Amino acid sequence: MSLLEIKDLSVTFGGLHALKDLNFHVEEGEIVGVIGPNGAGKTTFFNMISGMVTPTSGEILFEGESMIGLDPNQVTQRGISRTFQNVRLFANMTILENVMVAQHCRTNKGVWGSLFNTAAFRQEEKEIREHGEKVLGFFGTRLIGYRLEQPASVLSYANRRRLEIARAMATKPRLLLLDEPVAGMNPMESAELTDLIGKLRSEWGFTIVMIEHDMDVVRDVSDRVVVLDHGETLAQGSFDEVSSNPEVIEAYLGRPLEKRK
Amino acid sequence: MTTAIRAKGAAKTNVDKFLTLLRVLLIGAISVGLLAFIAQQIDPGNAFAKWTHDGQEANRLTGEQFKGLIVSGLSQGAMYGLIALGYSMVYGVLGFINFAHGEVFMVGAFTGFIMSNKFDEAGLWEGGAFIPTVLFTVLIATLIATGLAVLMERVAYRPLRGSPRLIPLITSIGVSFFIQNAVILLFGAGAKSYPPNPDWLQDDWILGIEGVKIVVIIVAAISMAGLWYFVERTKTGKAMRAVAEDKEIASLMGINVNRTIVTTFAVGGAMAGIGGMLWGLLFRSVIATTGFLPGIKAFTAAVVGGVGNLGGAMAGGVALGGAESLAPLTLLEPLGISGVSQLRDAVSFVLLILVLLIKPTGLFGERLSSDDRA
Amino acid sequence: MTATTVSNSGSANEPLSIDAVSKGAFDFDMRAALTSGLILALSLVFIALCGIPEGLNERLLIKPVLSLGYLSLLWLPLLFGWLSGNETVLEGMVATKKGARDIVRGLFVGLIGGLGLSLLTVLMDAFDLRDPLVNWSPATEEVLQFSRSIGFGVIAWPVLGAILGAFGAALHVMPEKIRKAVMAGLGTVLSFAIFATFIVDVADFLDDLLYARRGGLKWGWAIALFVIGAGASFLGGGRKISEMKSSYQAATGPAKRQQTTTLILLSLAALIIIPLITGKITQELFANIGIFLLLALGLNIVVGLAGILDLGYVAFFAVGGYTTAVLTSPNRGPDFEGFPTLPWWGALLVTIIIAGLVGLFIGAPVIRMRGDYLAIVTLGFGEIIRLLFLSDWLNGWFNGAQGITNVPPADFGFFSVKGTDPRSVFYLVLFFAAISIYVSWRLERSRLGRAWMAIREDESVAEAMGINTVNMKLMAFVVGAVLASFSGAIFAAKVGSIFPTSFLILVSVIILVVVIVGGMGNIMGIIVGSVVLIGVLGGPKQPGLLAEFSEYKLLIYGALLVVMMLKRPEGLVPNARRSRELHQDEFLQDAWLKGEVDTDDDMVDPSTGGEGTVAPA
């Protein structure tokens, strides 16, 4: 059974087909790259998996269970977490708080625990904090130490992207959706992050679906690449297969002149 | 945009279940009330009516009463509509509820009161001089209301453009409070009476409907049509719609955003001023708190019709006025609730909640720029 | 703002010219000064026409010289003078050179303001506009003429305005030490004069010593107090306090915790002892402050922590009051015939449950609405609840407009809480306030607090990060409702009767002002807000220290709300995080100056094309 299986998924926004009869699956432990020209419906695809947009028709199965109609928080609770294309951190919360709050759905102490400062409550807070520091430590020393107590808004752009990944990791997901993780990074940083994405699987055991425009990154880490265009799957397969597919080249570069009618 | 769009067949949380229950209960209560009303119109002594009225027979509404309710609902609704236009336009353009808009309406009514009394002393509020005097008074009341709305924008709202959403709303509550109490201190807290209208205005014109109510409805309709023309057909109106859609792009297209926003406030203020004057003619009494409830209700009307949608605002106003006038006697009374006229205000709030529960975008849909919909 | 512009031209619209030293005393921006002068004049005329000077004239501050009425006019030229000479400090540089120029400018502004009142004095003499303007009266005229003659008034106002304007501006010019001393002196005199009732109530013996028979400081003592205040400041009284404050702020870890505990215990002890030695007036004041503090603390959880603008908060106050009254009073509606009356604490338990349920009932439908709709709908609910209590329909339960009377005191065996003994009310309130403060404090620093914070920042991302936003917001709503119901229950026992008119929308707005003026999201701020506003100005119906202000306090509340929102939206005692939210640009500028901004890489955000902040979309 696939970890995530999507069958005949369609969504329309007022007559516009953002996605059309999409079929897609991810196996446990895979890294899948999703590519496609701008406006191909990639982000809508993520929004749909994470419950922010409800599909018009079709089925999303995660570990064999339907995810249709779940609220985003329930999706995260089931084990799918994501980052955003236009980095959306809690800018005025500290870096540590950003990853602590992401463990909300993995913890359960409520009003009573916090009011009476019970032993269980303190234990839970301690665990939340430790786990938060652990995910931040994944990115080296950049996000820990004196940075823990600083608001996220002071971070540099690349570090914000890293913090966003850390925040998604903190929710303890099984499937991680990364929306353009290296956008806006320089080649050195993106090479480093590519490495880290590999480690996310090997060391943390996450299955990863990643939208990315940077073909080097896609080539380096993806087991499989899915190409979307106009809301439809154009091609699937290994990077080399896909990159030599004439339809894909056409979608990206346009139709050669002589073929145009 | 990653706005959450709610699913049709979403997994029900407890809150969802409760809301469904609430919708069912509200609609159920309304249906039962309506059925009971129909039943009592047919037979005032039916078993249900006797049961709800402690064994007494229900009072059947006569056609005359029914007509009275509809006409007063319409004329009141027309005024709500006029005020609602201002809310709707400002919400459409700036994306915040100008809580103090009701006070603009009140100031219009107050100006009308001061001027009409002065004219009455001079003997100009009767006979042949009445119509030109009223027109002049409406003009001045409108001008003052417009001026107040513009001043409000300049002093209180312009410095706050771009701050978090709720900040201007809180500010406008303060503005509302301030204007209300300033009027109390300047002009006294008591109710102020307009001089009596000439007899011909109070007489029945057609179908036994008072002239003044017909005038109110007609004037409101004309103002509405004028506003519609202004927004849809003139260059300034186009600029307004462009600013409502996207301020940045509009300014890149050479539109003076500041001036357009001021115009929006001015036009909204003018409508409220006319509304205030009509209120004065209709109820002939004004007090510093006059603006508060009609203001809130006008906002309700704007939401009921769909915020940002001018036709919707007017229709929402009429719907609200009608509901407020009819519901107490046609829904609540047949259910055996006593003292229904006290619950008029509650009716409009329940209507607001009902609309937001069932169709949050209003009956005719919202017209807002994308970043205001969040 | 272009902080680095150094202008040599000194053009009309350039407030930041640095080399203004060589300019003459009259070389200032005439148009701007004229504008602020005219605004001053209009404000003064407005205040005069509102009847404030006349209404407050009876209340003498300093025996023959100054009444509260005149003060209500005179503080404005002072303020405008101060503002007109306001210096701009940017990156440690003082941008406007201070000097005679400032004083002349302040004088000019004050003069124009005073002329406005002169004009009003003349007009009042010449025309009769009393018909619409109720304060166009001989009494106001007399105040404007200083009870002498029209000529005296016409000349005196501009002179006074000019002097005060110049003085206000001069406060900038004098050395800081002297300025502080002058301010402290003025502050001492005015607080002794204004808070006379309170001071006499606390220390009876001062009455004959300091104050004249019909009120007002004796002028000799006024001078003495000024000297005492100024002297204390000059000799470094203020410095001690600020040193202690900064040493407290600098402390960390266990040392800080210890200091905090000591502080809390000390203030608690003070709060328990003070009512024992003061008179009834102060005790009553304390009780009122406490009741509104309780409400404000509850609203702070809803607005300050969860970011839900609830304008119908009074509904829960009403539910608390009515539930308690219905359960304890024998005079409740006839439909409760045969239902046993409960003791107050028993009723309180039921009240908590009912308030929580009502909170759920009102909260569930509104919680998913957008913020501003929610505000209006909750306001609607607040009105509906009041209308229901008032209606004939539920007359059998709540007695409609007659209300429920004879609510018995809250009896705890060893001590009973009743309105005639405000001290007992205060102790009860103190107990519940302590609970509320503890609740707010614990919740803010817990998993729930963090979730609320995230919801305030970006609701849809919070949802995507696994936070059930609906449940979290509902929880805040219910906690707020329960805290408000405490206040309602105490209110019922204190007043002894409950009427629908005690629960107008007005109450919601005033609590909101308290929360905002104090500082949203900050417990200390809420306390300061309630003490300053409820204590000085008073609640919706409860008089504050300035009982004379009762007529004008709503105007002041409205004005305060606007001014705070425009000038200091984070409140008097800001919450660090709140101010960051409200002033992100400035905060980042500061952080950049201090070198705290992360520069690990120099890539910029391609979507915004600059090193801008992450704006919540």
mmCIF file with all atom_site columns, N, CA and C in Angstrom, chain C residues 49-91:
data_model
loop_
_atom_site.group_PDB
_atom_site.id
_atom_site.type_symbol
_atom_site.label_atom_id
_atom_site.label_alt_id
_atom_site.label_comp_id
_atom_site.label_asym_id
_atom_site.label_entity_id
_atom_site.label_seq_id
_atom_site.pdbx_PDB_ins_code
_atom_site.Cartn_x
_atom_site.Cartn_y
_atom_site.Cartn_z
_atom_site.occupancy
_atom_site.B_iso_or_equiv
_atom_site.pdbx_formal_charge
_atom_site.auth_seq_id
_atom_site.auth_comp_id
_atom_site.auth_asym_id
_atom_site.auth_atom_id
_atom_site.pdbx_PDB_model_num
ATOM 1   N N  . LEU C 1 49 ? -17.307 75.013 24.706 1.00 0.00 ? 49 LEU C N  1
ATOM 2   C CA . LEU C 1 49 ? -18.711 74.849 24.319 1.00 0.00 ? 49 LEU C CA 1
ATOM 3   C C  . LEU C 1 49 ? -19.306 73.556 24.851 1.00 0.00 ? 49 LEU C C  1
ATOM 4   N N  . CYS C 1 50 ? -18.444 72.597 25.165 1.00 0.00 ? 50 CYS C N  1
ATOM 5   C CA . CYS C 1 50 ? -18.950 71.386 25.801 1.00 0.00 ? 50 CYS C CA 1
ATOM 6   C C  . CYS C 1 50 ? -19.329 71.677 27.249 1.00 0.00 ? 50 CYS C C  1
ATOM 7   N N  . GLY C 1 51 ? -18.981 72.866 27.724 1.00 0.00 ? 51 GLY C N  1
ATOM 8   C CA . GLY C 1 51 ? -19.368 73.236 29.081 1.00 0.00 ? 51 GLY C CA 1
ATOM 9   C C  . GLY C 1 51 ? -18.464 72.658 30.144 1.00 0.00 ? 51 GLY C C  1
ATOM 10  N N  . ILE C 1 52 ? -17.301 72.168 29.741 1.00 0.00 ? 52 ILE C N  1
ATOM 11  C CA . ILE C 1 52 ? -16.427 71.547 30.735 1.00 0.00 ? 52 ILE C CA 1
ATOM 12  C C  . ILE C 1 52 ? -15.852 72.584 31.710 1.00 0.00 ? 52 ILE C C  1
ATOM 13  N N  . PRO C 1 53 ? -15.330 73.722 31.229 1.00 0.00 ? 53 PRO C N  1
ATOM 14  C CA . PRO C 1 53 ? -14.777 74.695 32.183 1.00 0.00 ? 53 PRO C CA 1
ATOM 15  C C  . PRO C 1 53 ? -15.829 75.171 33.167 1.00 0.00 ? 53 PRO C C  1
ATOM 16  N N  . GLU C 1 54 ? -17.030 75.409 32.647 1.00 0.00 ? 54 GLU C N  1
ATOM 17  C CA . GLU C 1 54 ? -18.080 75.918 33.514 1.00 0.00 ? 54 GLU C CA 1
ATOM 18  C C  . GLU C 1 54 ? -18.508 74.860 34.524 1.00 0.00 ? 54 GLU C C  1
ATOM 19  N N  . GLY C 1 55 ? -18.647 73.620 34.028 1.00 0.00 ? 55 GLY C N  1
ATOM 20  C CA . GLY C 1 55 ? -19.107 72.558 34.910 1.00 0.00 ? 55 GLY C CA 1
ATOM 21  C C  . GLY C 1 55 ? -18.110 72.222 36.016 1.00 0.00 ? 55 GLY C C  1
ATOM 22  N N  . LEU C 1 56 ? -16.833 72.407 35.725 1.00 0.00 ? 56 LEU C N  1
ATOM 23  C CA . LEU C 1 56 ? -15.816 72.025 36.700 1.00 0.00 ? 56 LEU C CA 1
ATOM 24  C C  . LEU C 1 56 ? -15.296 73.210 37.494 1.00 0.00 ? 56 LEU C C  1
ATOM 25  N N  . ASN C 1 57 ? -15.888 74.378 37.267 1.00 0.00 ? 57 ASN C N  1
ATOM 26  C CA . ASN C 1 57 ? -15.339 75.583 37.871 1.00 0.00 ? 57 ASN C CA 1
ATOM 27  C C  . ASN C 1 57 ? -15.502 75.596 39.389 1.00 0.00 ? 57 ASN C C  1
ATOM 28  N N  . GLU C 1 58 ? -16.522 74.889 39.860 1.00 0.00 ? 58 GLU C N  1
ATOM 29  C CA . GLU C 1 58 ? -16.776 74.875 41.299 1.00 0.00 ? 58 GLU C CA 1
ATOM 30  C C  . GLU C 1 58 ? -15.658 74.193 42.066 1.00 0.00 ? 58 GLU C C  1
ATOM 31  N N  . ARG C 1 59 ? -14.988 73.287 41.379 1.00 0.00 ? 59 ARG C N  1
ATOM 32  C CA . ARG C 1 59 ? -13.973 72.491 42.052 1.00 0.00 ? 59 ARG C CA 1
ATOM 33  C C  . ARG C 1 59 ? -12.648 73.257 42.041 1.00 0.00 ? 59 ARG C C  1
ATOM 34  N N  . LEU C 1 60 ? -12.306 73.813 43.212 1.00 0.00 ? 60 LEU C N  1
ATOM 35  C CA . LEU C 1 60 ? -11.072 74.598 43.298 1.00 0.00 ? 60 LEU C CA 1
ATOM 36  C C  . LEU C 1 60 ? -9.881  73.674 43.477 1.00 0.00 ? 60 LEU C C  1
ATOM 37  N N  . LEU C 1 61 ? -8.810  74.017 42.810 1.00 0.00 ? 61 LEU C N  1
ATOM 38  C CA . LEU C 1 61 ? -7.595  73.221 42.973 1.00 0.00 ? 61 LEU C CA 1
ATOM 39  C C  . LEU C 1 61 ? -6.627  73.919 43.915 1.00 0.00 ? 61 LEU C C  1
ATOM 40  N N  . ILE C 1 62 ? -6.346  75.178 43.579 1.00 0.00 ? 62 ILE C N  1
ATOM 41  C CA . ILE C 1 62 ? -5.489  75.964 44.452 1.00 0.00 ? 62 ILE C CA 1
ATOM 42  C C  . ILE C 1 62 ? -6.315  77.183 44.822 1.00 0.00 ? 62 ILE C C  1
ATOM 43  N N  . LYS C 1 63 ? -6.427  77.415 46.089 1.00 0.00 ? 63 LYS C N  1
ATOM 44  C CA . LYS C 1 63 ? -7.518  78.223 46.615 1.00 0.00 ? 63 LYS C CA 1
ATOM 45  C C  . LYS C 1 63 ? -7.987  79.379 45.729 1.00 0.00 ? 63 LYS C C  1
ATOM 46  N N  . PRO C 1 64 ? -7.355  80.530 45.654 1.00 0.00 ? 64 PRO C N  1
ATOM 47  C CA . PRO C 1 64 ? -8.077  81.507 44.855 1.00 0.00 ? 64 PRO C CA 1
ATOM 48  C C  . PRO C 1 64 ? -7.700  81.473 43.379 1.00 0.00 ? 64 PRO C C  1
ATOM 49  N N  . VAL C 1 65 ? -6.648  80.744 43.023 1.00 0.00 ? 65 VAL C N  1
ATOM 50  C CA . VAL C 1 65 ? -6.054  80.941 41.701 1.00 0.00 ? 65 VAL C CA 1
ATOM 51  C C  . VAL C 1 65 ? -6.624  80.043 40.618 1.00 0.00 ? 65 VAL C C  1
ATOM 52  N N  . LEU C 1 66 ? -6.784  78.755 40.933 1.00 0.00 ? 66 LEU C N  1
ATOM 53  C CA . LEU C 1 66 ? -7.008  77.804 39.847 1.00 0.00 ? 66 LEU C CA 1
ATOM 54  C C  . LEU C 1 66 ? -8.124  76.825 40.204 1.00 0.00 ? 66 LEU C C  1
ATOM 55  N N  . SER C 1 67 ? -9.058  76.673 39.263 1.00 0.00 ? 67 SER C N  1
ATOM 56  C CA . SER C 1 67 ? -10.069 75.640 39.459 1.00 0.00 ? 67 SER C CA 1
ATOM 57  C C  . SER C 1 67 ? -9.870  74.569 38.395 1.00 0.00 ? 67 SER C C  1
ATOM 58  N N  . LEU C 1 68 ? -10.491 73.407 38.641 1.00 0.00 ? 68 LEU C N  1
ATOM 59  C CA . LEU C 1 68 ? -10.388 72.317 37.673 1.00 0.00 ? 68 LEU C CA 1
ATOM 60  C C  . LEU C 1 68 ? -10.926 72.769 36.319 1.00 0.00 ? 68 LEU C C  1
ATOM 61  N N  . GLY C 1 69 ? -11.925 73.646 36.343 1.00 0.00 ? 69 GLY C N  1
ATOM 62  C CA . GLY C 1 69 ? -12.499 74.150 35.103 1.00 0.00 ? 69 GLY C CA 1
ATOM 63  C C  . GLY C 1 69 ? -11.470 74.871 34.258 1.00 0.00 ? 69 GLY C C  1
ATOM 64  N N  . TYR C 1 70 ? -10.724 75.760 34.887 1.00 0.00 ? 70 TYR C N  1
ATOM 65  C CA . TYR C 1 70 ? -9.699  76.469 34.124 1.00 0.00 ? 70 TYR C CA 1
ATOM 66  C C  . TYR C 1 70 ? -8.597  75.512 33.687 1.00 0.00 ? 70 TYR C C  1
ATOM 67  N N  . LEU C 1 71 ? -8.300  74.565 34.563 1.00 0.00 ? 71 LEU C N  1
ATOM 68  C CA . LEU C 1 71 ? -7.257  73.603 34.191 1.00 0.00 ? 71 LEU C CA 1
ATOM 69  C C  . LEU C 1 71 ? -7.655  72.835 32.936 1.00 0.00 ? 71 LEU C C  1
ATOM 70  N N  . SER C 1 72 ? -8.969  72.568 32.805 1.00 0.00 ? 72 SER C N  1
ATOM 71  C CA . SER C 1 72 ? -9.412  71.811 31.639 1.00 0.00 ? 72 SER C CA 1
ATOM 72  C C  . SER C 1 72 ? -9.105  72.549 30.341 1.00 0.00 ? 72 SER C C  1
ATOM 73  N N  . LEU C 1 73 ? -8.935  73.862 30.416 1.00 0.00 ? 73 LEU C N  1
ATOM 74  C CA . LEU C 1 73 ? -8.522  74.615 29.230 1.00 0.00 ? 73 LEU C CA 1
ATOM 75  C C  . LEU C 1 73 ? -7.011  74.805 29.177 1.00 0.00 ? 73 LEU C C  1
ATOM 76  N N  . LEU C 1 74 ? -6.430  75.075 30.345 1.00 0.00 ? 74 LEU C N  1
ATOM 77  C CA . LEU C 1 74 ? -5.048  75.550 30.334 1.00 0.00 ? 74 LEU C CA 1
ATOM 78  C C  . LEU C 1 74 ? -4.013  74.474 30.012 1.00 0.00 ? 74 LEU C C  1
ATOM 79  N N  . TRP C 1 75 ? -4.349  73.215 30.227 1.00 0.00 ? 75 TRP C N  1
ATOM 80  C CA . TRP C 1 75 ? -3.329  72.193 29.960 1.00 0.00 ? 75 TRP C CA 1
ATOM 81  C C  . TRP C 1 75 ? -3.053  72.070 28.467 1.00 0.00 ? 75 TRP C C  1
ATOM 82  N N  . LEU C 1 76 ? -4.017  72.498 27.665 1.00 0.00 ? 76 LEU C N  1
ATOM 83  C CA . LEU C 1 76 ? -3.849  72.292 26.223 1.00 0.00 ? 76 LEU C CA 1
ATOM 84  C C  . LEU C 1 76 ? -2.749  73.167 25.615 1.00 0.00 ? 76 LEU C C  1
ATOM 85  N N  . PRO C 1 77 ? -2.740  74.494 25.878 1.00 0.00 ? 77 PRO C N  1
ATOM 86  C CA . PRO C 1 77 ? -1.641  75.288 25.326 1.00 0.00 ? 77 PRO C CA 1
ATOM 87  C C  . PRO C 1 77 ? -0.282  74.769 25.772 1.00 0.00 ? 77 PRO C C  1
ATOM 88  N N  . LEU C 1 78 ? -0.242  74.294 27.014 1.00 0.00 ? 78 LEU C N  1
ATOM 89  C CA . LEU C 1 78 ? 1.014   73.741 27.524 1.00 0.00 ? 78 LEU C CA 1
ATOM 90  C C  . LEU C 1 78 ? 1.452   72.550 26.670 1.00 0.00 ? 78 LEU C C  1
ATOM 91  N N  . LEU C 1 79 ? 0.496   71.665 26.436 1.00 0.00 ? 79 LEU C N  1
ATOM 92  C CA . LEU C 1 79 ? 0.794   70.474 25.643 1.00 0.00 ? 79 LEU C CA 1
ATOM 93  C C  . LEU C 1 79 ? 1.199   70.847 24.223 1.00 0.00 ? 79 LEU C C  1
ATOM 94  N N  . PHE C 1 80 ? 0.445   71.768 23.630 1.00 0.00 ? 80 PHE C N  1
ATOM 95  C CA . PHE C 1 80 ? 0.747   72.156 22.247 1.00 0.00 ? 80 PHE C CA 1
ATOM 96  C C  . PHE C 1 80 ? 2.104   72.844 22.172 1.00 0.00 ? 80 PHE C C  1
ATOM 97  N N  . GLY C 1 81 ? 2.406   73.658 23.193 1.00 0.00 ? 81 GLY C N  1
ATOM 98  C CA . GLY C 1 81 ? 3.721   74.295 23.233 1.00 0.00 ? 81 GLY C CA 1
ATOM 99  C C  . GLY C 1 81 ? 4.813   73.241 23.273 1.00 0.00 ? 81 GLY C C  1
ATOM 100 N N  . TRP C 1 82 ? 4.610   72.251 24.123 1.00 0.00 ? 82 TRP C N  1
ATOM 101 C CA . TRP C 1 82 ? 5.573   71.156 24.239 1.00 0.00 ? 82 TRP C CA 1
ATOM 102 C C  . TRP C 1 82 ? 5.705   70.429 22.903 1.00 0.00 ? 82 TRP C C  1
ATOM 103 N N  . LEU C 1 83 ? 4.572   70.123 22.281 1.00 0.00 ? 83 LEU C N  1
ATOM 104 C CA . LEU C 1 83 ? 4.620   69.389 21.016 1.00 0.00 ? 83 LEU C CA 1
ATOM 105 C C  . LEU C 1 83 ? 5.269   70.209 19.914 1.00 0.00 ? 83 LEU C C  1
ATOM 106 N N  . SER C 1 84 ? 5.024   71.526 19.951 1.00 0.00 ? 84 SER C N  1
ATOM 107 C CA . SER C 1 84 ? 5.534   72.349 18.848 1.00 0.00 ? 84 SER C CA 1
ATOM 108 C C  . SER C 1 84 ? 7.049   72.404 18.893 1.00 0.00 ? 84 SER C C  1
ATOM 109 N N  . GLY C 1 85 ? 7.623   72.198 20.045 1.00 0.00 ? 85 GLY C N  1
ATOM 110 C CA . GLY C 1 85 ? 9.073   72.209 20.105 1.00 0.00 ? 85 GLY C CA 1
ATOM 111 C C  . GLY C 1 85 ? 9.661   70.816 20.176 1.00 0.00 ? 85 GLY C C  1
ATOM 112 N N  . ASN C 1 86 ? 8.863   69.830 19.819 1.00 0.00 ? 86 ASN C N  1
ATOM 113 C CA . ASN C 1 86 ? 9.309   68.462 20.021 1.00 0.00 ? 86 ASN C CA 1
ATOM 114 C C  . ASN C 1 86 ? 10.539  68.135 19.193 1.00 0.00 ? 86 ASN C C  1
ATOM 115 N N  . GLU C 1 87 ? 11.511  67.599 19.856 1.00 0.00 ? 87 GLU C N  1
ATOM 116 C CA . GLU C 1 87 ? 12.727  67.256 19.144 1.00 0.00 ? 87 GLU C CA 1
ATOM 117 C C  . GLU C 1 87 ? 12.593  65.865 18.543 1.00 0.00 ? 87 GLU C C  1
ATOM 118 N N  . THR C 1 88 ? 13.364  65.629 17.508 1.00 0.00 ? 88 THR C N  1
ATOM 119 C CA . THR C 1 88 ? 13.336  64.318 16.895 1.00 0.00 ? 88 THR C CA 1
ATOM 120 C C  . THR C 1 88 ? 14.693  63.669 17.100 1.00 0.00 ? 88 THR C C  1
ATOM 121 N N  . VAL C 1 89 ? 14.697  62.544 17.761 1.00 0.00 ? 89 VAL C N  1
ATOM 122 C CA . VAL C 1 89 ? 15.963  61.863 17.973 1.00 0.00 ? 89 VAL C CA 1
ATOM 123 C C  . VAL C 1 89 ? 16.022  60.660 17.047 1.00 0.00 ? 89 VAL C C  1
ATOM 124 N N  . LEU C 1 90 ? 17.015  60.658 16.183 1.00 0.00 ? 90 LEU C N  1
ATOM 125 C CA . LEU C 1 90 ? 17.150  59.544 15.265 1.00 0.00 ? 90 LEU C CA 1
ATOM 126 C C  . LEU C 1 90 ? 18.568  59.023 15.326 1.00 0.00 ? 90 LEU C C  1
ATOM 127 N N  . GLU C 1 91 ? 18.713  57.786 15.518 1.00 0.00 ? 91 GLU C N  1
ATOM 128 C CA . GLU C 1 91 ? 20.035  57.174 15.602 1.00 0.00 ? 91 GLU C CA 1
ATOM 129 C C  . GLU C 1 91 ? 20.928  57.970 16.534 1.00 0.00 ? 91 GLU C C  1
#
